[in-house]
Amino acid sequence: LGKRSVRETEQLVAKVLDTDPIATRLITNQLYVKSAGQAQFIRFMLEAFYRPLLENAGSDVVGELDLQRKRVSGELPDIFQALCDQLPASLSDLLAFLSRLDDPFPKSLLLTLLKPLGFGKKAYQAWLDKGLMDEVRWLGEDFVQISWQPWKAFLRQHTSIERMRTVLEILKSRLGRRPQQFPLELSSHFFEAGDHETALTLAFQEAQDFERFGEGRRALERYAFLRRNLFRFPSREIALAAVLKKMGLLQKQLGLYENAFESFRELRESLKRSQREEWITISLEMADALFQMDALSEALYQIKEIKIKDSVSSYAYAFSNILMGELEQNFGHARYALRYYEKALAILPRVQDERLMMRLYAILKQIYSGANDLDKYISLIVQINQLLPDTSSFKPEIQLELIKCYVHRNDFAAALPHAVAAFRHSRTVFTPRIAARVRLYLAEIYGYFGKWYLSRSYLRRICQTPVLLAHPRFQVQVMTTLGIVEKELGHYGAALELLQQALDVCERQRLVREKYQIRVHLGHIYLLVHGLMRARDHLSETLTWAEAAQDEALIIQASLFLASYDLLQERLDSARNYLHKAKTTINLLNNPFDRLNYLYYEVLYFLKTGELEKARTTAEIWETDTRGIVKYENLAYWLSGKVLLQLGKLAAAEKKLLAAWQRSRQYRLPYLTFQVSRDLEALARAADDPRRAERYHRQAREAFGQLIAGVNDEILQRQIEESREYEGFLGLEG
């Protein structure tokens, strides 16, 4: 709503006032000078001055003299006052109410106020058209607010609080009929209007709503409001003790430990002798506040003064052990600290307090991670995950951490049910970061089981939901993973496009390591489509950077792909050197997938050098180690069959190759289908069986057609067709 031109102003006047062209032009000339073309001024001046002028004139034509007689001001206070003088009293009441709100007001709730105030929906729409109030949409719900701050400030200043009473009385009977999705502060307005009982009841609910919604400061303001006013206006529904407890816990959560200590101290002093259990709990909260302020000796004294016994509640027993553990840890007594923590952990199933669970979890996570004890850590996560209810806001984080640990341990079968459960949970309790991470893990897990198309669908869903890609680094991770999946499916054109887009994001965001992770996969794709020069550039530059940065994972990947490049170029000595470099680095990391990748390329190397017994031994090891990992199992059958074919063991080779062919068809992998079909054709020719050879050749030709179609890039398609390997095949076909 910036500055408008004279022409735009005239069009607006004609639209809003719907008068004759001469009057429109005269009004525009005067209005534009007074308003300086400011759109908000124009809208309000039309309603404040010109519409009344036209209505008073009736059927008479408004002329220049009429406009000169009309006192029109371009000053905002004059405009607003002239407008307010014309408004019905009930509308003034409603505007007085809306102007004092700090939060947008739900439209659904406002519409229920219209009839009691004497208005209908047409009147509401007219208010929106005139700019008296505005509609906004947020997270799927419509709200009403006064957006223009000068107008809102004027209404606050020039309308009395008494004007709100009519609206508040009507609103009072409607609150609580249906729960509001977002917090709304109304208690202060009821209090100003003199309805103290309603104000206090609402304030307690609002404080909890703000806390639930993550607006801790505003929640604290409402608790402080209650703390101040419950002495003056005691409530039968709200106990000061409950307010002080919630206030202290929130102050502690916000890092206001001194304030929290005072709130808990005031609460403890108000307790009766019979409230021993509550006294212990609040004393522990005071000790915790002291601990957080680094008053360690005072905290220890406070806990010892309580004299915790086995007869206390499970919560108090667990809480005291956690506090003692933290104190011992700070005193440097790690072994004693762990004993206290494990005592608390043992009793945790009887403690129905999520925050205490998560506090102990965070402490033990650090201890187990530091000791590199993954088994204990997973056991801890499983226990916490079972204890937390499905409605817990902490549940998604714990589920995600459990999935992450299983994936890190390559236990994808254990990870899958938790990932599926987390996915279902993320659809009901939507948190963008959690939802995106869960989908990414599902894509990785399904990829492990060879379900590449299912993996792709999850990744695509993330890419199609911008809110899930808010962080550039995560965006790059998703696009890169999707590019790798497309590569596995033989969709090289789509893979290159995705990886290039991810590379562009890396360049803009200066994500250096991610850039070279992408380049190593670009190099691999160019190897597969026989763009060897480009492949060499990407891979050699990645290796240079990885060695300088001491990035072992990238050194392994780049070295193996460069070995593959040299095998294609018949540079066997260079290929051997790259394989040696990869093996040396793999021995440092001990990653099973890196080792499997290495063995695959070592078999190819032995086949190229004619060391067939070594190839067979390595292939047998590789076949054993790949069981259960679909991607590698598929390749294992093919590679073992290829080695046996070279050794002349045709029956055994055919058995392996047929298994590889069936799996390649099952998982829709045209590249593998093509390679296996060619080896089966070679096997049939070696067995002097031209009919079978012709059948396998037709299968190879069909797979090649699917491979080329899947590439979906004319340049890459031509590059493949013109390569030495495929030219030979196509020449043989001709």
XYZ file of C-alpha atoms in Angstrom:
734
model
C 0.000 0.000 0.000
C 2.633 2.508 -1.064
C 2.280 5.740 -3.010
C -0.224 5.788 -5.872
C -0.167 7.771 -9.100
C -2.931 10.248 -9.972
C -4.380 7.744 -12.432
C -4.371 4.936 -9.852
C -5.966 7.283 -7.325
C -8.735 8.197 -9.775
C -9.400 4.514 -10.463
C -9.633 3.839 -6.725
C -12.019 6.779 -6.191
C -14.254 5.553 -9.021
C -14.276 2.020 -7.609
C -14.929 2.992 -3.976
C -17.424 5.856 -4.419
C -19.073 4.742 -7.661
C -20.001 8.330 -8.646
C -20.098 10.232 -11.930
C -16.845 10.874 -13.865
C -16.805 14.644 -13.214
C -17.179 14.252 -9.449
C -14.579 11.473 -9.538
C -12.087 13.762 -11.281
C -12.768 16.717 -8.916
C -12.472 14.518 -5.817
C -9.276 12.932 -7.150
C -7.628 16.319 -7.738
C -8.358 17.533 -4.210
C -7.716 14.163 -2.571
C -4.363 13.597 -4.249
C -3.009 16.959 -3.036
C -4.215 16.367 0.531
C -3.036 12.747 0.735
C 0.225 13.060 -1.242
C -0.882 9.865 -2.974
C -0.451 7.671 0.137
C -2.788 4.699 -0.300
C -3.795 4.319 3.356
C -4.566 8.042 3.627
C -6.674 7.847 0.451
C -8.764 4.920 1.708
C -9.553 6.559 5.032
C -10.163 10.040 3.574
C -12.685 8.624 1.112
C -14.687 7.181 4.015
C -14.168 10.114 6.390
C -14.941 13.030 4.055
C -16.088 12.177 0.546
C -18.591 9.377 1.047
C -20.600 11.494 3.553
C -20.492 14.400 1.089
C -21.962 12.257 -1.693
C -24.584 10.725 0.598
C -25.720 14.191 1.768
C -25.900 15.431 -1.828
C -28.259 12.612 -2.748
C -29.184 12.859 -6.416
C -27.566 16.284 -6.802
C -24.295 16.550 -8.688
C -21.295 17.348 -6.497
C -19.364 20.263 -7.960
C -16.134 22.114 -7.292
C -17.893 24.608 -5.005
C -19.207 21.789 -2.813
C -15.694 20.421 -2.437
C -14.318 23.839 -1.532
C -16.936 24.223 1.199
C -16.158 20.775 2.625
C -13.427 20.914 5.244
C -11.007 18.178 4.191
C -7.815 17.638 6.197
C -4.796 15.567 5.292
C -3.758 15.216 8.959
C -4.277 11.741 10.384
C -5.916 12.775 13.691
C -8.492 14.828 11.769
C -9.135 11.996 9.302
C -9.551 9.423 12.069
C -11.792 11.656 14.172
C -14.038 12.478 11.221
C -14.354 8.767 10.502
C -15.061 7.829 14.138
C -17.799 10.474 14.353
C -19.725 8.591 11.666
C -19.384 5.059 13.053
C -22.248 3.276 14.826
C -21.711 2.932 18.567
C -21.479 -0.876 18.408
C -18.786 -0.706 15.741
C -16.866 1.824 17.849
C -17.090 -0.643 20.738
C -15.694 -3.431 18.562
C -12.862 -1.242 17.217
C -12.001 -0.105 20.747
C -11.674 -3.781 21.673
C -9.627 -4.848 18.617
C -7.256 -1.880 18.946
C -6.214 -3.017 22.416
C -5.342 -6.576 21.420
C -1.696 -7.590 21.038
C -2.693 -10.802 19.237
C -4.716 -11.313 16.047
C -8.319 -12.199 16.902
C -9.790 -15.443 15.476
C -12.227 -14.652 12.680
C -14.480 -17.547 13.686
C -14.851 -16.001 17.152
C -15.427 -12.498 15.809
C -18.245 -13.688 13.539
C -20.124 -14.934 16.616
C -20.072 -11.363 17.996
C -21.709 -9.751 14.948
C -25.364 -10.613 15.566
C -25.396 -9.576 19.268
C -23.787 -6.275 18.221
C -26.458 -5.749 15.575
C -24.437 -6.518 12.441
C -24.325 -9.134 9.706
C -21.589 -10.602 7.529
C -22.149 -7.925 4.859
C -21.277 -5.233 7.385
C -18.123 -7.153 8.327
C -17.076 -7.343 4.667
C -17.686 -3.593 4.314
C -15.359 -2.916 7.266
C -12.655 -4.944 5.549
C -13.191 -3.070 2.265
C -12.893 0.275 4.042
C -9.677 -0.776 5.800
C -11.117 -0.426 9.306
C -9.730 -3.895 10.043
C -7.881 -6.590 8.107
C -7.939 -10.343 7.697
C -4.721 -12.336 7.964
C -4.184 -16.060 7.512
C -1.688 -17.970 9.607
C -1.083 -21.740 9.709
C -4.455 -22.540 8.176
C -6.605 -20.237 10.326
C -8.100 -16.789 9.586
C -7.623 -13.902 12.001
C -8.780 -10.288 12.224
C -6.584 -7.410 13.341
C -6.078 -3.672 12.939
C -2.886 -3.646 10.921
C -2.302 0.066 10.295
C -0.491 1.213 13.423
C -1.501 4.943 13.287
C -5.187 3.930 13.144
C -4.737 1.389 15.935
C -2.876 3.897 18.138
C -5.563 6.554 17.580
C -8.326 4.163 18.599
C -6.454 3.143 21.738
C -5.910 6.759 22.704
C -9.330 8.172 21.833
C -11.712 5.375 22.834
C -12.410 4.668 26.480
C -11.978 1.282 28.129
C -15.672 1.367 28.991
C -16.469 1.013 25.289
C -15.059 -2.529 25.400
C -17.452 -3.746 28.077
C -20.281 -4.574 25.701
C -17.952 -6.666 23.529
C -16.361 -8.354 26.553
C -19.746 -9.297 28.012
C -20.759 -10.966 24.749
C -17.336 -12.575 24.367
C -17.358 -13.957 27.912
C -20.190 -16.369 27.140
C -18.442 -17.597 23.995
C -14.959 -18.280 25.375
C -14.229 -21.931 26.005
C -16.979 -23.226 23.730
C -14.350 -24.339 21.261
C -10.608 -24.496 21.971
C -8.466 -21.920 20.212
C -5.509 -23.285 18.262
C -3.300 -20.295 19.136
C -2.935 -18.379 22.431
C -4.878 -15.141 22.798
C -4.444 -12.678 25.659
C -7.776 -11.259 26.841
C -7.378 -11.379 30.629
C -5.818 -7.916 30.929
C -8.800 -6.374 29.099
C -11.345 -8.075 31.345
C -9.331 -6.858 34.324
C -9.302 -3.259 33.051
C -13.041 -3.493 32.487
C -13.516 -4.526 36.129
C -14.359 -8.233 35.635
C -11.616 -9.531 37.922
C -12.884 -13.081 38.343
C -13.001 -13.742 34.598
C -9.641 -11.996 34.178
C -7.898 -14.269 36.683
C -9.446 -17.443 35.260
C -8.419 -16.460 31.742
C -4.918 -15.397 32.816
C -4.181 -18.862 34.220
C -5.355 -20.538 31.009
C -3.468 -18.024 28.838
C -0.236 -18.566 30.746
C -0.423 -22.298 30.073
C -1.346 -21.691 26.415
C 1.602 -19.352 25.897
C 3.906 -21.861 27.587
C 2.633 -24.683 25.377
C 3.132 -22.518 22.308
C 6.750 -21.704 23.239
C 6.139 -18.071 24.250
C 7.741 -18.363 27.675
C 8.118 -14.639 28.350
C 4.443 -13.928 27.749
C 3.483 -16.927 29.871
C 5.639 -15.531 32.665
C 3.888 -12.146 32.384
C 0.513 -13.844 32.921
C 1.805 -15.802 35.929
C 3.234 -12.572 37.373
C -0.149 -10.902 36.800
C -1.795 -13.683 38.807
C 0.829 -13.508 41.536
C 0.163 -9.772 41.980
C -3.616 -9.925 41.908
C -4.593 -13.140 43.677
C -3.868 -11.419 47.006
C -6.317 -8.618 46.128
C -8.944 -10.806 44.466
C -8.764 -14.360 45.858
C -10.107 -17.020 43.496
C -11.755 -20.294 44.427
C -10.584 -21.819 41.127
C -6.910 -20.807 41.141
C -4.526 -21.495 44.011
C -1.564 -19.165 44.461
C 0.584 -22.238 45.187
C -0.132 -23.640 41.701
C 0.782 -20.291 40.138
C 4.034 -20.015 42.099
C 5.055 -23.552 41.146
C 4.381 -23.063 37.446
C 6.070 -19.680 37.577
C 9.187 -21.053 39.261
C 9.477 -23.926 36.792
C 9.119 -21.541 33.854
C 11.640 -19.077 35.311
C 14.085 -21.946 35.682
C 13.443 -23.022 32.104
C 14.123 -19.450 30.901
C 17.384 -19.265 32.861
C 16.006 -16.847 35.494
C 17.351 -18.951 38.357
C 17.378 -16.281 41.080
C 13.745 -15.427 40.331
C 12.892 -19.140 40.290
C 14.532 -19.613 43.700
C 12.437 -16.772 45.145
C 9.218 -18.171 43.641
C 9.935 -21.615 45.115
C 10.930 -20.106 48.473
C 7.659 -18.148 48.629
C 5.751 -21.301 47.735
C 7.535 -23.405 50.373
C 6.760 -20.846 53.065
C 3.063 -21.067 52.196
C 2.921 -24.861 52.653
C 1.373 -26.525 55.706
C 3.072 -29.150 57.884
C 0.853 -31.841 56.385
C 2.218 -31.100 52.900
C 5.520 -32.883 53.524
C 5.797 -34.407 50.037
C 5.214 -31.056 48.328
C 7.725 -29.427 50.720
C 10.398 -31.954 49.647
C 9.698 -31.438 45.936
C 9.859 -27.636 46.203
C 13.045 -27.841 48.296
C 14.625 -29.911 45.522
C 13.570 -27.267 42.995
C 15.281 -24.639 45.173
C 18.414 -26.799 45.315
C 18.315 -27.144 41.538
C 18.050 -23.363 41.122
C 21.093 -22.955 43.387
C 22.981 -25.579 41.374
C 22.189 -23.758 38.120
C 23.557 -20.543 39.699
C 26.818 -22.430 40.478
C 26.098 -22.177 44.201
C 27.196 -25.809 44.565
C 27.854 -25.915 48.313
C 24.521 -24.241 49.076
C 22.746 -26.698 46.761
C 24.406 -29.673 48.481
C 23.437 -28.305 51.902
C 19.849 -27.830 50.713
C 19.602 -31.469 49.541
C 21.146 -32.874 52.732
C 18.750 -30.776 54.802
C 15.811 -32.500 53.090
C 16.969 -35.949 54.314
C 15.608 -37.976 51.399
C 14.395 -41.440 52.434
C 13.068 -44.418 50.503
C 9.537 -43.511 51.592
C 9.445 -40.348 49.465
C 7.728 -40.248 46.082
C 9.408 -41.744 43.037
C 9.700 -38.250 41.548
C 11.503 -36.835 44.592
C 13.791 -39.875 44.819
C 14.745 -39.672 41.125
C 15.126 -35.874 41.205
C 17.378 -35.953 44.295
C 19.618 -38.613 42.722
C 19.932 -36.605 39.508
C 20.870 -33.491 41.499
C 23.407 -35.407 43.600
C 24.870 -36.890 40.420
C 25.252 -33.444 38.865
C 26.903 -32.116 42.015
C 29.330 -35.063 42.184
C 30.110 -34.595 38.495
C 30.917 -30.933 39.118
C 33.096 -31.890 42.067
C 35.018 -34.206 39.680
C 33.672 -37.498 41.081
C 32.507 -39.110 37.819
C 32.122 -42.632 39.239
C 29.941 -41.498 42.156
C 27.922 -39.337 39.762
C 27.184 -42.315 37.507
C 25.915 -44.336 40.477
C 23.410 -41.617 41.328
C 22.297 -41.352 37.699
C 21.788 -45.101 37.410
C 19.699 -45.089 40.616
C 17.494 -42.434 39.042
C 17.305 -44.386 35.782
C 16.159 -47.533 37.594
C 13.184 -45.740 39.142
C 12.315 -43.712 36.043
C 9.436 -46.010 34.906
C 7.542 -44.955 38.070
C 8.149 -41.238 37.423
C 5.486 -39.619 35.249
C 7.444 -36.459 34.515
C 8.707 -35.904 30.970
C 11.084 -33.055 31.789
C 12.863 -35.104 34.439
C 13.161 -38.012 31.985
C 14.654 -35.736 29.337
C 17.055 -34.174 31.818
C 18.449 -37.556 32.828
C 18.526 -38.611 29.178
C 20.610 -35.545 28.219
C 23.103 -36.253 31.026
C 23.524 -39.956 30.241
C 23.680 -39.279 26.510
C 26.772 -37.164 27.099
C 28.350 -39.811 29.343
C 27.669 -42.781 27.031
C 28.702 -40.842 23.918
C 31.924 -39.783 25.589
C 32.644 -43.407 26.500
C 31.728 -44.481 22.936
C 29.245 -46.967 24.422
C 26.636 -47.122 21.651
C 24.856 -50.188 23.062
C 24.165 -48.494 26.405
C 23.105 -45.335 24.634
C 20.630 -47.189 22.400
C 19.266 -49.032 25.446
C 18.736 -45.654 27.133
C 16.903 -44.203 24.116
C 14.688 -47.295 23.827
C 13.745 -46.981 27.503
C 12.950 -43.249 27.245
C 11.004 -43.818 24.026
C 8.848 -46.449 25.740
C 8.224 -44.233 28.771
C 7.206 -41.100 26.877
C 3.514 -40.948 25.885
C 2.662 -40.558 22.201
C 1.373 -37.042 22.891
C 4.720 -35.900 24.298
C 6.458 -33.058 22.464
C 9.759 -34.831 23.252
C 8.723 -38.103 21.584
C 9.671 -37.113 17.986
C 13.191 -36.055 19.031
C 13.767 -39.328 20.867
C 12.419 -41.397 17.976
C 14.672 -39.511 15.581
C 17.712 -40.107 17.782
C 16.928 -43.832 17.979
C 16.619 -44.089 14.188
C 19.884 -42.187 13.809
C 21.719 -44.618 16.114
C 20.418 -47.718 14.337
C 21.336 -46.266 10.947
C 24.786 -45.305 12.254
C 25.220 -48.938 13.348
C 23.935 -50.095 9.914
C 21.071 -51.905 11.636
C 18.464 -50.812 9.101
C 16.027 -53.606 9.976
C 15.831 -52.279 13.545
C 15.582 -48.675 12.319
C 12.666 -49.265 9.919
C 9.752 -49.822 12.374
C 10.830 -46.809 14.433
C 11.085 -44.672 11.288
C 7.596 -45.728 10.175
C 6.197 -44.967 13.657
C 7.935 -41.581 13.683
C 6.577 -40.827 10.211
C 3.006 -41.516 11.348
C 3.563 -39.440 14.481
C 5.008 -36.542 12.462
C 1.799 -36.373 10.430
C -0.274 -35.679 13.550
C 2.240 -33.644 15.586
C 3.815 -31.642 12.762
C 7.257 -30.177 13.357
C 8.960 -29.295 10.056
C 12.484 -30.293 11.125
C 11.369 -33.644 12.542
C 9.075 -34.377 9.588
C 11.873 -33.699 7.115
C 14.498 -35.755 8.980
C 12.186 -38.744 9.378
C 11.434 -38.760 5.650
C 15.139 -38.550 4.865
C 15.886 -41.534 7.112
C 13.035 -43.513 5.533
C 14.522 -42.796 2.113
C 17.925 -44.051 3.284
C 16.463 -47.176 4.906
C 14.344 -48.109 1.888
C 17.379 -47.525 -0.318
C 19.308 -50.039 1.793
C 16.577 -52.615 1.121
C 16.671 -51.849 -2.605
C 13.319 -50.056 -2.673
C 14.707 -47.165 -4.681
C 11.381 -45.957 -6.053
C 9.884 -45.778 -2.564
C 13.020 -44.001 -1.384
C 12.651 -41.527 -4.230
C 9.009 -40.793 -3.351
C 9.937 -39.724 0.209
C 12.745 -37.488 -1.028
C 10.526 -35.917 -3.666
C 7.916 -35.184 -1.018
C 10.502 -33.252 0.981
C 11.564 -31.303 -2.109
C 7.931 -30.430 -2.882
C 7.354 -28.962 0.606
C 9.379 -25.724 0.947
C 8.837 -25.480 4.709
C 10.831 -28.732 5.085
C 13.818 -27.256 3.214
C 14.307 -24.128 5.293
C 17.998 -24.777 6.017
C 20.380 -24.662 3.008
C 22.634 -27.429 4.324
C 19.664 -29.761 4.737
C 18.346 -28.753 1.311
C 21.682 -29.779 -0.200
C 21.627 -33.076 1.702
C 18.145 -33.949 0.409
C 18.882 -32.970 -3.196
C 22.178 -34.875 -3.141
C 20.525 -37.992 -1.731
C 17.772 -37.780 -4.341
C 20.433 -37.396 -7.032
C 22.164 -40.559 -5.787
C 18.858 -42.462 -5.836
C 18.195 -41.344 -9.420
C 21.723 -42.502 -10.273
C 21.026 -45.953 -8.807
C 17.875 -46.164 -10.944
C 19.831 -45.263 -14.082
C 18.115 -41.873 -14.421
C 21.397 -40.117 -15.113
C 19.882 -36.964 -16.621
C 17.664 -36.360 -13.590
C 20.572 -37.179 -11.259
C 22.885 -34.680 -12.957
C 20.225 -31.967 -12.844
C 19.584 -32.466 -9.124
C 23.267 -32.616 -8.225
C 23.978 -29.484 -10.256
C 21.183 -27.637 -8.432
C 22.618 -28.777 -5.105
C 26.066 -27.648 -6.259
C 24.665 -24.189 -7.040
C 23.282 -23.934 -3.490
C 26.699 -24.955 -2.122
C 28.392 -22.228 -4.146
C 25.947 -19.591 -2.898
C 26.124 -20.732 0.728
C 29.875 -21.548 0.665
C 29.333 -25.154 1.749
C 32.747 -26.501 0.809
C 32.639 -30.129 1.978
C 29.129 -30.613 0.607
C 30.347 -29.257 -2.737
C 33.000 -31.959 -3.037
C 30.580 -34.652 -1.842
C 28.416 -33.707 -4.805
C 31.361 -33.578 -7.199
C 32.409 -37.135 -6.366
C 28.936 -38.350 -7.386
C 29.005 -36.198 -10.514
C 32.300 -37.887 -11.360
C 30.731 -41.316 -10.895
C 27.786 -40.463 -13.163
C 30.102 -39.222 -15.908
C 31.991 -42.529 -15.618
C 28.731 -44.417 -16.101
C 27.762 -42.380 -19.182
C 31.330 -42.448 -20.544
C 32.012 -38.732 -20.124
C 35.503 -39.659 -19.020
C 37.220 -36.259 -19.161
C 34.567 -34.629 -16.993
C 34.652 -37.597 -14.641
C 38.418 -37.255 -14.273
C 38.178 -33.518 -13.516
C 35.541 -33.923 -10.801
C 37.238 -36.895 -9.152
C 40.836 -35.676 -9.197
C 39.881 -32.226 -7.852
C 37.802 -33.864 -5.129
C 40.698 -36.118 -4.141
C 43.101 -33.170 -3.998
C 40.751 -31.268 -1.691
C 39.980 -34.345 0.448
C 43.668 -35.074 1.039
C 44.323 -31.452 2.000
C 41.315 -31.454 4.348
C 42.125 -34.985 5.640
C 38.577 -36.064 4.784
C 38.928 -39.860 4.833
C 35.424 -40.663 3.559
C 35.903 -38.546 0.439
C 39.446 -39.865 -0.099
C 38.016 -43.406 -0.253
C 35.175 -42.548 -2.645
C 37.301 -40.458 -5.003
C 40.124 -43.038 -5.032
C 37.788 -45.928 -5.883
C 36.091 -44.022 -8.703
C 39.489 -42.924 -10.058
C 40.568 -46.583 -9.988
C 37.459 -47.369 -12.050
C 38.385 -44.576 -14.471
C 41.890 -45.996 -14.902
C 40.508 -49.514 -15.469
C 38.375 -48.136 -18.303
C 41.510 -46.477 -19.714
C 43.597 -49.689 -19.298
C 45.963 -47.886 -16.856
C 46.350 -50.807 -14.506
C 49.318 -49.519 -12.476
C 47.530 -46.268 -11.711
C 44.337 -48.168 -10.847
C 46.306 -50.344 -8.408
C 47.761 -47.235 -6.721
C 44.313 -45.711 -6.224
C 43.012 -48.997 -4.816
C 45.942 -49.091 -2.390
C 45.246 -45.517 -1.286
C 41.589 -46.394 -0.682
C 42.457 -49.575 1.236
C 44.922 -47.769 3.512
C 42.286 -45.196 4.426
C 39.550 -47.830 4.873
C 41.723 -49.614 7.433
C 41.740 -46.392 9.480
C 37.952 -45.891 9.424
C 36.741 -49.507 9.513
C 33.456 -48.683 7.748
C 31.825 -51.886 6.379
C 30.275 -50.154 3.351
C 33.605 -48.634 2.328
C 35.138 -52.103 2.561
C 32.405 -53.602 0.340
C 32.912 -50.871 -2.247
C 36.642 -51.538 -2.210
C 36.201 -55.309 -2.710
C 33.909 -54.664 -5.698
C 36.548 -52.615 -7.494
C 39.284 -55.057 -6.476
C 37.374 -57.884 -8.212
C 37.082 -55.738 -11.349
C 40.824 -55.046 -11.144
C 41.679 -58.776 -10.860
C 39.403 -59.564 -13.814
C 41.190 -56.893 -15.846
C 44.652 -58.198 -14.930
C 43.645 -61.838 -15.507
C 44.250 -62.835 -11.853
C 41.160 -65.019 -11.864
C 41.802 -67.061 -8.696
C 42.269 -63.851 -6.719
C 39.110 -62.523 -8.340
C 37.187 -65.662 -7.298
C 38.449 -65.557 -3.704
C 37.601 -61.868 -3.351
C 34.195 -62.347 -5.010
C 33.351 -65.156 -2.570
C 34.278 -62.944 0.400
C 32.260 -60.118 -1.101
C 29.228 -62.333 -1.712
C 29.273 -63.552 1.894
C 29.621 -60.054 3.365
C 26.853 -58.517 1.234
C 24.039 -60.815 2.339
C 20.997 -58.805 3.355
C 22.199 -55.602 1.658
C 20.110 -55.577 -1.508
C 22.208 -53.206 -3.600
C 25.377 -55.207 -2.982
C 23.632 -58.585 -3.194
C 22.441 -57.713 -6.705
C 25.986 -56.876 -7.755
C 27.408 -59.913 -5.919
C 25.445 -62.395 -8.039
C 26.527 -60.610 -11.204
C 30.185 -60.293 -10.192
C 30.442 -63.922 -9.017
C 28.851 -65.087 -12.271
C 31.254 -62.929 -14.260
C 34.276 -64.426 -12.468
C 33.000 -68.004 -12.919
C 32.390 -67.286 -16.613
C 36.001 -66.159 -17.000
C 37.120 -69.355 -15.221
C 35.094 -71.445 -17.689
C 32.711 -72.813 -15.041
C 29.686 -72.237 -17.248
C 26.968 -74.060 -15.270
C 27.867 -72.329 -12.005
C 28.243 -68.996 -13.825
C 24.815 -69.313 -15.447
C 23.168 -69.997 -12.088
C 24.659 -66.830 -10.591
C 23.956 -64.682 -13.650
C 20.337 -65.812 -13.901
C 19.839 -64.927 -10.227
C 21.388 -61.501 -10.919
C 19.150 -61.043 -13.971
C 15.982 -61.863 -11.995
C 16.946 -59.462 -9.199
C 17.784 -56.671 -11.648
C 14.316 -57.061 -13.165
C 12.682 -57.240 -9.737
C 14.281 -53.972 -8.631
C 13.918 -52.309 -12.078
C 17.632 -51.655 -12.648
C 18.128 -51.471 -16.448
C 21.907 -50.891 -16.264
C 22.422 -54.133 -14.333
C 19.906 -56.011 -16.513
C 21.844 -54.918 -19.592
C 25.262 -55.955 -18.212
C 24.010 -59.335 -16.949
C 22.206 -60.062 -20.238
C 25.429 -59.398 -22.148
C 27.330 -61.817 -19.902
C 24.604 -64.441 -20.347
C 24.900 -63.948 -24.114
C 28.675 -64.454 -23.882
C 28.097 -67.578 -21.765
C 25.677 -69.043 -24.353
C 28.154 -68.400 -27.161
C 30.903 -70.087 -25.096
C 28.551 -73.070 -24.688
C 27.978 -73.040 -28.469
C 24.248 -72.378 -28.048
C 23.330 -69.720 -30.670
C 19.588 -69.879 -29.935
C 20.085 -69.003 -26.281
C 22.687 -66.407 -27.248
C 20.148 -64.722 -29.523
C 17.544 -64.720 -26.750
C 19.952 -63.110 -24.293
C 20.986 -60.599 -26.945
C 17.351 -59.551 -27.377
C 17.092 -59.144 -23.609
C 20.230 -56.992 -23.633
C 18.853 -54.886 -26.474
C 15.572 -54.373 -24.598
C 17.426 -53.412 -21.407
C 19.641 -51.022 -23.376
C 16.508 -49.322 -24.741
C 15.167 -48.913 -21.202
C 18.542 -47.622 -20.039
C 18.704 -44.999 -22.783
C 15.079 -43.931 -22.184
C 15.729 -43.591 -18.451
C 18.713 -41.302 -19.023
C 16.262 -38.676 -20.349
C 19.020 -36.393 -21.659
C 19.823 -36.279 -25.381
C 23.490 -35.352 -24.921
C 24.091 -38.123 -22.389
C 22.171 -40.618 -24.522
C 24.338 -39.851 -27.534
C 27.459 -39.991 -25.355
C 26.535 -43.505 -24.187
C 25.673 -44.722 -27.680
C 28.952 -43.404 -29.107
C 31.166 -44.882 -26.369
C 33.505 -47.746 -27.267
C 31.647 -50.242 -25.087
C 28.192 -49.568 -26.488
C 29.344 -48.980 -30.064
C 30.648 -52.543 -29.972
C 27.311 -53.824 -28.736
C 25.328 -51.777 -31.265
C 27.732 -52.811 -34.024
C 27.272 -56.446 -33.062
C 23.510 -55.928 -33.176
C 23.737 -54.397 -36.667
